[in-house]
DNA sequence: TTAACTATTGTTAGATA
DNA sequence: ATATCTAACAATAGTTA
Protein backbone atom coordinates (compact mmCIF):
# COMPACT_ATOMS: atom_id res chain seq x y z
CA UNK A 1 0.00 0.00 0.00
CA UNK A 2 1.03 3.58 -0.49
CA UNK A 3 2.29 5.01 2.77
CA UNK A 4 0.01 7.81 3.88
CA UNK A 5 1.48 8.93 7.20
CA UNK A 6 4.36 11.30 7.62
CA UNK A 7 5.70 9.26 10.53
CA UNK A 8 5.31 9.81 14.26
CA UNK A 9 4.12 13.02 15.79
CA UNK A 10 5.33 14.60 18.97
CA UNK A 11 3.30 13.36 21.89
CA UNK A 12 2.59 15.32 25.02
CA UNK A 13 3.42 13.51 28.23
CA UNK A 14 -0.09 13.32 29.64
CA UNK A 15 -2.34 10.38 30.30
CA UNK A 16 -3.45 8.78 27.04
CA UNK A 17 -7.16 8.63 26.39
CA UNK A 18 -7.44 5.94 23.77
CA UNK A 19 -7.27 2.63 25.59
CA UNK A 20 -6.02 0.48 22.74
CA UNK A 21 -3.33 2.94 21.71
CA UNK A 22 -2.30 3.08 25.34
CA UNK A 23 -1.94 -0.68 25.47
CA UNK A 24 0.34 -0.61 22.44
CA UNK A 25 2.36 2.27 23.82
CA UNK A 26 2.70 0.51 27.15
CA UNK A 27 4.06 -2.59 25.46
CA UNK A 28 6.50 -0.71 23.29
CA UNK A 29 7.78 1.60 25.99
CA UNK A 30 8.02 -1.14 28.57
CA UNK A 31 10.21 -3.09 26.17
CA UNK A 32 12.25 0.04 25.57
CA UNK A 33 12.65 0.63 29.28
CA UNK A 34 13.84 -2.93 29.88
CA UNK A 35 16.24 -2.68 26.98
CA UNK A 36 17.72 0.51 28.42
CA UNK A 37 18.09 -1.20 31.77
CA UNK A 38 19.78 -4.15 30.14
CA UNK A 39 22.23 -1.89 28.34
CA UNK A 40 23.00 0.03 31.51
CA UNK A 41 23.72 -3.23 33.27
CA UNK A 42 26.05 -4.39 30.53
CA UNK A 43 27.80 -1.10 29.88
CA UNK A 44 28.31 -0.02 33.47
CA UNK A 45 27.85 -3.11 35.59
CA UNK A 46 25.06 -1.43 37.54
CA UNK A 47 22.64 -3.86 39.14
CA UNK A 48 19.07 -3.00 38.27
CA UNK A 49 15.62 -4.17 39.28
CA UNK A 50 12.41 -2.92 37.68
CA UNK A 51 8.83 -3.83 38.49
CA UNK A 52 5.96 -2.58 36.31
CA UNK A 53 2.27 -3.01 37.07
CA UNK A 54 -0.06 -2.44 34.15
CA UNK A 55 -3.03 -0.24 35.08
CA UNK A 56 -6.71 -0.97 35.29
CA UNK A 57 -8.36 -4.34 35.13
CA UNK A 58 -5.56 -6.15 33.36
CA UNK A 59 -3.17 -5.46 36.21
CA UNK A 60 -0.34 -7.64 35.07
CA UNK A 61 3.10 -7.40 36.56
CA UNK A 62 6.28 -7.35 34.51
CA UNK A 63 9.74 -7.31 35.93
CA UNK A 64 13.36 -6.98 34.99
CA UNK A 65 16.21 -7.84 37.29
CA UNK A 66 19.96 -8.26 36.95
CA UNK A 67 21.05 -10.28 38.81
CA UNK A 68 17.52 -10.70 40.18
CA UNK A 69 14.67 -8.53 41.35
CA UNK A 70 14.45 -10.20 44.72
CA UNK A 71 18.12 -10.04 45.52
CA UNK A 72 18.25 -6.34 44.73
CA UNK A 73 15.03 -5.59 46.50
CA UNK A 74 16.27 -7.36 49.58
CA UNK A 75 19.41 -5.27 49.43
CA UNK A 76 17.39 -2.12 48.90
CA UNK A 77 15.32 -2.90 51.95
CA UNK A 78 18.54 -3.06 53.88
CA UNK A 79 19.15 -6.69 54.68
CA UNK A 80 22.47 -6.87 52.89
CA UNK A 81 24.05 -3.54 53.71
CA UNK A 82 27.33 -3.53 55.61
CA UNK A 83 27.42 -1.80 58.98
CA UNK A 84 29.64 0.99 57.70
CA UNK A 85 28.66 4.62 57.36
CA UNK A 86 25.76 4.36 59.74
CA UNK A 87 25.70 8.11 59.91
CA UNK A 88 24.79 8.56 56.26
CA UNK A 89 21.69 10.56 55.93
CA UNK A 90 19.38 7.83 54.67
CA UNK A 91 20.86 4.86 56.42
CA UNK A 92 18.64 5.12 59.45
CA UNK A 93 15.75 4.48 57.11
CA UNK A 94 17.50 1.55 55.56
CA UNK A 95 18.32 0.10 58.94
CA UNK A 96 14.67 0.45 59.85
CA UNK A 97 13.95 -2.15 57.22
CA UNK A 98 16.44 -4.75 58.28
CA UNK A 99 15.51 -8.08 59.72
CA UNK A 100 12.13 -8.20 58.10
CA UNK A 101 12.39 -11.95 57.86
CA UNK A 102 12.54 -12.43 54.12
CA UNK A 103 14.10 -15.61 52.94
CA UNK A 104 16.37 -16.49 50.08
CA UNK A 105 15.26 -16.53 46.51
CA UNK A 106 13.59 -19.32 44.62
CA UNK A 107 15.92 -20.50 41.90
CA UNK A 108 13.03 -20.75 39.46
CA UNK A 109 12.47 -17.02 39.73
CA UNK A 110 16.01 -16.21 38.77
CA UNK A 111 16.03 -18.48 35.76
CA UNK A 112 13.21 -16.54 34.21
CA UNK A 113 15.09 -13.31 34.70
CA UNK A 114 18.37 -14.54 33.31
CA UNK A 115 17.94 -15.02 29.58
CA UNK A 116 18.10 -11.34 28.77
CA UNK A 117 19.97 -8.95 26.57
CA UNK A 118 20.48 -10.85 23.39
CA UNK A 119 20.42 -7.77 21.18
CA UNK A 120 16.88 -7.86 19.77
CA UNK A 121 15.44 -10.34 22.22
CA UNK A 122 14.50 -7.68 24.74
CA UNK A 123 10.88 -7.90 25.71
CA UNK A 124 10.69 -11.60 25.08
CA UNK A 125 12.19 -12.90 28.27
CA UNK A 126 10.48 -10.71 30.80
CA UNK A 127 8.53 -12.17 33.61
CA UNK A 128 4.81 -11.73 33.30
CA UNK A 129 2.46 -12.74 36.04
CA UNK A 130 -1.09 -11.50 35.91
CA UNK A 131 -4.47 -12.14 37.37
CA UNK A 132 -6.82 -10.73 34.79
CA UNK A 133 -7.47 -10.00 31.13
CA UNK B 1 36.18 27.02 20.14
CA UNK B 2 35.84 25.33 16.79
CA UNK B 3 34.00 22.09 17.19
CA UNK B 4 36.25 19.24 16.23
CA UNK B 5 34.13 16.17 16.89
CA UNK B 6 31.63 14.72 14.49
CA UNK B 7 29.28 13.96 17.39
CA UNK B 8 28.56 10.66 19.06
CA UNK B 9 29.72 7.38 17.66
CA UNK B 10 27.94 4.09 17.78
CA UNK B 11 28.82 2.25 20.95
CA UNK B 12 28.90 -1.47 21.35
CA UNK B 13 26.93 -2.79 24.29
CA UNK B 14 29.81 -4.32 26.21
CA UNK B 15 31.31 -3.43 29.55
CA UNK B 16 33.07 -0.08 29.37
CA UNK B 17 36.75 -0.05 30.20
CA UNK B 18 37.38 3.59 31.00
CA UNK B 19 36.22 4.17 34.56
CA UNK B 20 35.53 7.88 34.33
CA UNK B 21 33.66 7.61 31.05
CA UNK B 22 31.65 4.84 32.63
CA UNK B 23 30.73 7.05 35.55
CA UNK B 24 29.46 9.73 33.18
CA UNK B 25 27.55 7.21 31.08
CA UNK B 26 26.02 5.69 34.18
CA UNK B 27 24.77 9.07 35.33
CA UNK B 28 23.36 10.03 31.95
CA UNK B 29 21.71 6.72 31.24
CA UNK B 30 20.33 6.36 34.74
CA UNK B 31 18.67 9.74 34.35
CA UNK B 32 17.37 8.65 30.95
CA UNK B 33 16.01 5.43 32.39
CA UNK B 34 14.18 7.25 35.17
CA UNK B 35 12.76 9.75 32.70
CA UNK B 36 11.44 6.94 30.52
CA UNK B 37 9.86 5.36 33.58
CA UNK B 38 8.30 8.65 34.53
CA UNK B 39 6.85 9.09 31.06
CA UNK B 40 5.48 5.56 31.05
CA UNK B 41 3.81 6.21 34.38
CA UNK B 42 2.21 9.41 33.13
CA UNK B 43 1.23 8.21 29.66
CA UNK B 44 -0.12 4.82 30.61
CA UNK B 45 -0.76 4.92 34.33
CA UNK B 46 1.56 1.98 34.89
CA UNK B 47 3.03 1.79 38.37
CA UNK B 48 6.79 1.44 38.27
CA UNK B 49 9.58 0.82 40.72
CA UNK B 50 13.26 0.88 39.80
CA UNK B 51 16.29 0.23 41.98
CA UNK B 52 19.81 0.79 40.66
CA UNK B 53 23.03 -0.10 42.46
CA UNK B 54 26.15 1.51 41.09
CA UNK B 55 29.03 -0.95 40.74
CA UNK B 56 32.34 -1.22 42.48
CA UNK B 57 33.46 0.69 45.49
CA UNK B 58 31.02 3.57 45.15
CA UNK B 59 28.07 1.22 45.49
CA UNK B 60 25.38 3.84 45.78
CA UNK B 61 21.73 3.03 45.41
CA UNK B 62 19.32 5.10 43.36
CA UNK B 63 15.64 4.47 43.11
CA UNK B 64 12.54 5.56 41.28
CA UNK B 65 9.04 4.67 42.39
CA UNK B 66 5.55 5.73 41.46
CA UNK B 67 3.66 5.61 43.75
CA UNK B 68 6.55 4.26 45.85
CA UNK B 69 9.24 1.62 45.57
CA UNK B 70 8.23 -0.11 48.76
CA UNK B 71 4.55 -0.29 48.00
CA UNK B 72 5.20 -1.82 44.60
CA UNK B 73 7.88 -4.14 45.89
CA UNK B 74 5.56 -5.37 48.59
CA UNK B 75 2.93 -6.02 45.96
CA UNK B 76 5.46 -7.77 43.75
CA UNK B 77 6.47 -10.00 46.60
CA UNK B 78 2.86 -11.03 46.87
CA UNK B 79 1.56 -9.39 50.02
CA UNK B 80 -1.15 -7.47 48.18
CA UNK B 81 -2.26 -9.98 45.58
CA UNK B 82 -5.86 -11.19 45.69
CA UNK B 83 -6.43 -14.91 46.17
CA UNK B 84 -7.67 -15.34 42.59
CA UNK B 85 -5.90 -17.28 39.86
CA UNK B 86 -3.87 -19.34 42.24
CA UNK B 87 -3.15 -21.68 39.37
CA UNK B 88 -1.25 -19.08 37.38
CA UNK B 89 2.16 -20.34 36.53
CA UNK B 90 4.16 -17.99 38.71
CA UNK B 91 1.77 -17.51 41.56
CA UNK B 92 3.09 -20.33 43.67
CA UNK B 93 6.34 -18.40 43.77
CA UNK B 94 4.57 -15.23 44.70
CA UNK B 95 2.60 -16.96 47.43
CA UNK B 96 5.84 -18.32 48.76
CA UNK B 97 6.81 -14.77 49.60
CA UNK B 98 3.69 -13.74 51.47
CA UNK B 99 3.63 -12.93 55.12
CA UNK B 100 7.28 -12.10 55.33
CA UNK B 101 6.57 -9.59 58.03
CA UNK B 102 7.37 -6.33 56.31
CA UNK B 103 5.80 -3.28 57.81
CA UNK B 104 4.45 -0.12 56.33
CA UNK B 105 6.61 2.49 54.78
CA UNK B 106 8.39 5.32 56.45
CA UNK B 107 6.80 8.55 55.32
CA UNK B 108 10.19 10.15 54.93
CA UNK B 109 11.12 7.61 52.29
CA UNK B 110 8.10 8.36 50.17
CA UNK B 111 8.58 12.11 50.25
CA UNK B 112 11.91 11.77 48.54
CA UNK B 113 10.35 9.67 45.82
CA UNK B 114 7.42 11.96 45.11
CA UNK B 115 8.71 15.14 43.52
CA UNK B 116 9.32 13.66 40.11
CA UNK B 117 8.47 14.24 36.49
CA UNK B 118 8.67 17.97 36.10
CA UNK B 119 9.80 17.90 32.47
CA UNK B 120 13.54 18.52 32.75
CA UNK B 121 13.89 17.85 36.44
CA UNK B 122 14.46 14.15 35.99
CA UNK B 123 17.56 13.00 37.74
CA UNK B 124 17.37 15.68 40.37
CA UNK B 125 14.83 14.19 42.71
CA UNK B 126 16.01 10.63 42.84
CA UNK B 127 16.88 8.99 46.07
CA UNK B 128 20.54 8.45 46.56
CA UNK B 129 21.82 6.47 49.46
CA UNK B 130 25.39 5.36 49.49
CA UNK B 131 28.06 4.13 51.76
CA UNK B 132 31.24 4.93 49.89
CA UNK B 133 32.95 7.21 47.38
C1' DT C 1 33.84 17.07 39.45
C1' DT C 2 29.29 18.66 36.75
C1' DA C 3 26.96 21.10 32.92
C1' DA C 4 26.20 22.37 27.97
C1' DC C 5 26.55 21.41 23.14
C1' DT C 6 25.33 18.86 18.98
C1' DA C 7 25.99 15.32 15.35
C1' DT C 8 24.65 11.05 15.36
C1' DT C 9 22.46 6.92 16.93
C1' DG C 10 18.48 5.09 18.86
C1' DT C 11 13.37 4.99 20.08
C1' DT C 12 8.79 5.07 18.86
C1' DA C 13 3.89 6.94 16.96
C1' DG C 14 1.24 6.09 13.62
C1' DA C 15 0.51 3.45 9.91
C1' DT C 16 0.11 -1.00 7.63
C1' DA C 17 -0.18 -6.35 7.44
C1' DA D 1 -3.98 -9.31 19.79
C1' DT D 2 1.16 -8.96 17.43
C1' DA D 3 4.73 -7.69 14.01
C1' DT D 4 6.92 -4.76 10.76
C1' DC D 5 7.89 -0.32 8.71
C1' DT D 6 9.86 4.33 8.77
C1' DA D 7 9.71 9.39 9.35
C1' DA D 8 10.07 12.05 13.07
C1' DC D 9 11.26 12.65 17.64
C1' DA D 10 14.33 11.91 21.53
C1' DA D 11 18.55 10.25 23.99
C1' DT D 12 23.21 10.47 24.30
C1' DA D 13 28.80 9.93 23.16
C1' DG D 14 32.21 12.63 22.63
C1' DT D 15 33.63 16.95 23.24
C1' DT D 16 34.11 21.69 25.14
C1' DA D 17 33.50 25.10 29.16
PDB file of C-alpha atoms in Angstrom, chain B residues 35-111:
ATOM      1  CA  UNK B  35      12.758   9.754  32.703  1.00  0.00           C
ATOM      2  CA  UNK B  36      11.437   6.936  30.519  1.00  0.00           C
ATOM      3  CA  UNK B  37       9.863   5.358  33.576  1.00  0.00           C
ATOM      4  CA  UNK B  38       8.300   8.647  34.535  1.00  0.00           C
ATOM      5  CA  UNK B  39       6.848   9.087  31.062  1.00  0.00           C
ATOM      6  CA  UNK B  40       5.483   5.562  31.049  1.00  0.00           C
ATOM      7  CA  UNK B  41       3.810   6.206  34.377  1.00  0.00           C
ATOM      8  CA  UNK B  42       2.207   9.414  33.125  1.00  0.00           C
ATOM      9  CA  UNK B  43       1.233   8.214  29.660  1.00  0.00           C
ATOM     10  CA  UNK B  44      -0.116   4.817  30.612  1.00  0.00           C
ATOM     11  CA  UNK B  45      -0.761   4.922  34.332  1.00  0.00           C
ATOM     12  CA  UNK B  46       1.561   1.979  34.891  1.00  0.00           C
ATOM     13  CA  UNK B  47       3.031   1.793  38.374  1.00  0.00           C
ATOM     14  CA  UNK B  48       6.793   1.442  38.265  1.00  0.00           C
ATOM     15  CA  UNK B  49       9.582   0.819  40.724  1.00  0.00           C
ATOM     16  CA  UNK B  50      13.262   0.877  39.804  1.00  0.00           C
ATOM     17  CA  UNK B  51      16.293   0.234  41.975  1.00  0.00           C
ATOM     18  CA  UNK B  52      19.812   0.793  40.655  1.00  0.00           C
ATOM     19  CA  UNK B  53      23.034  -0.096  42.459  1.00  0.00           C
ATOM     20  CA  UNK B  54      26.149   1.515  41.085  1.00  0.00           C
ATOM     21  CA  UNK B  55      29.033  -0.947  40.738  1.00  0.00           C
ATOM     22  CA  UNK B  56      32.339  -1.221  42.475  1.00  0.00           C
ATOM     23  CA  UNK B  57      33.461   0.687  45.486  1.00  0.00           C
ATOM     24  CA  UNK B  58      31.016   3.572  45.152  1.00  0.00           C
ATOM     25  CA  UNK B  59      28.074   1.218  45.491  1.00  0.00           C
ATOM     26  CA  UNK B  60      25.382   3.845  45.785  1.00  0.00           C
ATOM     27  CA  UNK B  61      21.733   3.025  45.412  1.00  0.00           C
ATOM     28  CA  UNK B  62      19.325   5.104  43.358  1.00  0.00           C
ATOM     29  CA  UNK B  63      15.638   4.468  43.112  1.00  0.00           C
ATOM     30  CA  UNK B  64      12.541   5.558  41.278  1.00  0.00           C
ATOM     31  CA  UNK B  65       9.039   4.673  42.391  1.00  0.00           C
ATOM     32  CA  UNK B  66       5.549   5.733  41.458  1.00  0.00           C
ATOM     33  CA  UNK B  67       3.661   5.611  43.750  1.00  0.00           C
ATOM     34  CA  UNK B  68       6.549   4.263  45.847  1.00  0.00           C
ATOM     35  CA  UNK B  69       9.244   1.622  45.569  1.00  0.00           C
ATOM     36  CA  UNK B  70       8.235  -0.109  48.764  1.00  0.00           C
ATOM     37  CA  UNK B  71       4.549  -0.288  48.005  1.00  0.00           C
ATOM     38  CA  UNK B  72       5.203  -1.817  44.601  1.00  0.00           C
ATOM     39  CA  UNK B  73       7.881  -4.136  45.895  1.00  0.00           C
ATOM     40  CA  UNK B  74       5.560  -5.373  48.586  1.00  0.00           C
ATOM     41  CA  UNK B  75       2.930  -6.024  45.964  1.00  0.00           C
ATOM     42  CA  UNK B  76       5.455  -7.771  43.752  1.00  0.00           C
ATOM     43  CA  UNK B  77       6.470 -10.005  46.601  1.00  0.00           C
ATOM     44  CA  UNK B  78       2.856 -11.029  46.873  1.00  0.00           C
ATOM     45  CA  UNK B  79       1.557  -9.385  50.015  1.00  0.00           C
ATOM     46  CA  UNK B  80      -1.149  -7.466  48.178  1.00  0.00           C
ATOM     47  CA  UNK B  81      -2.255  -9.984  45.576  1.00  0.00           C
ATOM     48  CA  UNK B  82      -5.860 -11.186  45.685  1.00  0.00           C
ATOM     49  CA  UNK B  83      -6.427 -14.912  46.168  1.00  0.00           C
ATOM     50  CA  UNK B  84      -7.668 -15.343  42.594  1.00  0.00           C
ATOM     51  CA  UNK B  85      -5.898 -17.276  39.857  1.00  0.00           C
ATOM     52  CA  UNK B  86      -3.869 -19.337  42.244  1.00  0.00           C
ATOM     53  CA  UNK B  87      -3.148 -21.680  39.373  1.00  0.00           C
ATOM     54  CA  UNK B  88      -1.247 -19.079  37.376  1.00  0.00           C
ATOM     55  CA  UNK B  89       2.158 -20.344  36.533  1.00  0.00           C
ATOM     56  CA  UNK B  90       4.159 -17.994  38.714  1.00  0.00           C
ATOM     57  CA  UNK B  91       1.765 -17.506  41.557  1.00  0.00           C
ATOM     58  CA  UNK B  92       3.088 -20.325  43.673  1.00  0.00           C
ATOM     59  CA  UNK B  93       6.335 -18.403  43.768  1.00  0.00           C
ATOM     60  CA  UNK B  94       4.573 -15.227  44.697  1.00  0.00           C
ATOM     61  CA  UNK B  95       2.597 -16.964  47.428  1.00  0.00           C
ATOM     62  CA  UNK B  96       5.844 -18.316  48.764  1.00  0.00           C
ATOM     63  CA  UNK B  97       6.809 -14.772  49.604  1.00  0.00           C
ATOM     64  CA  UNK B  98       3.687 -13.740  51.474  1.00  0.00           C
ATOM     65  CA  UNK B  99       3.633 -12.929  55.119  1.00  0.00           C
ATOM     66  CA  UNK B 100       7.282 -12.102  55.329  1.00  0.00           C
ATOM     67  CA  UNK B 101       6.565  -9.589  58.034  1.00  0.00           C
ATOM     68  CA  UNK B 102       7.366  -6.329  56.309  1.00  0.00           C
ATOM     69  CA  UNK B 103       5.804  -3.279  57.806  1.00  0.00           C
ATOM     70  CA  UNK B 104       4.453  -0.116  56.326  1.00  0.00           C
ATOM     71  CA  UNK B 105       6.609   2.494  54.781  1.00  0.00           C
ATOM     72  CA  UNK B 106       8.391   5.324  56.448  1.00  0.00           C
ATOM     73  CA  UNK B 107       6.798   8.552  55.321  1.00  0.00           C
ATOM     74  CA  UNK B 108      10.193  10.147  54.931  1.00  0.00           C
ATOM     75  CA  UNK B 109      11.124   7.608  52.293  1.00  0.00           C
ATOM     76  CA  UNK B 110       8.098   8.357  50.170  1.00  0.00           C
ATOM     77  CA  UNK B 111       8.576  12.111  50.248  1.00  0.00           C
TER      78      UNK B 111
END
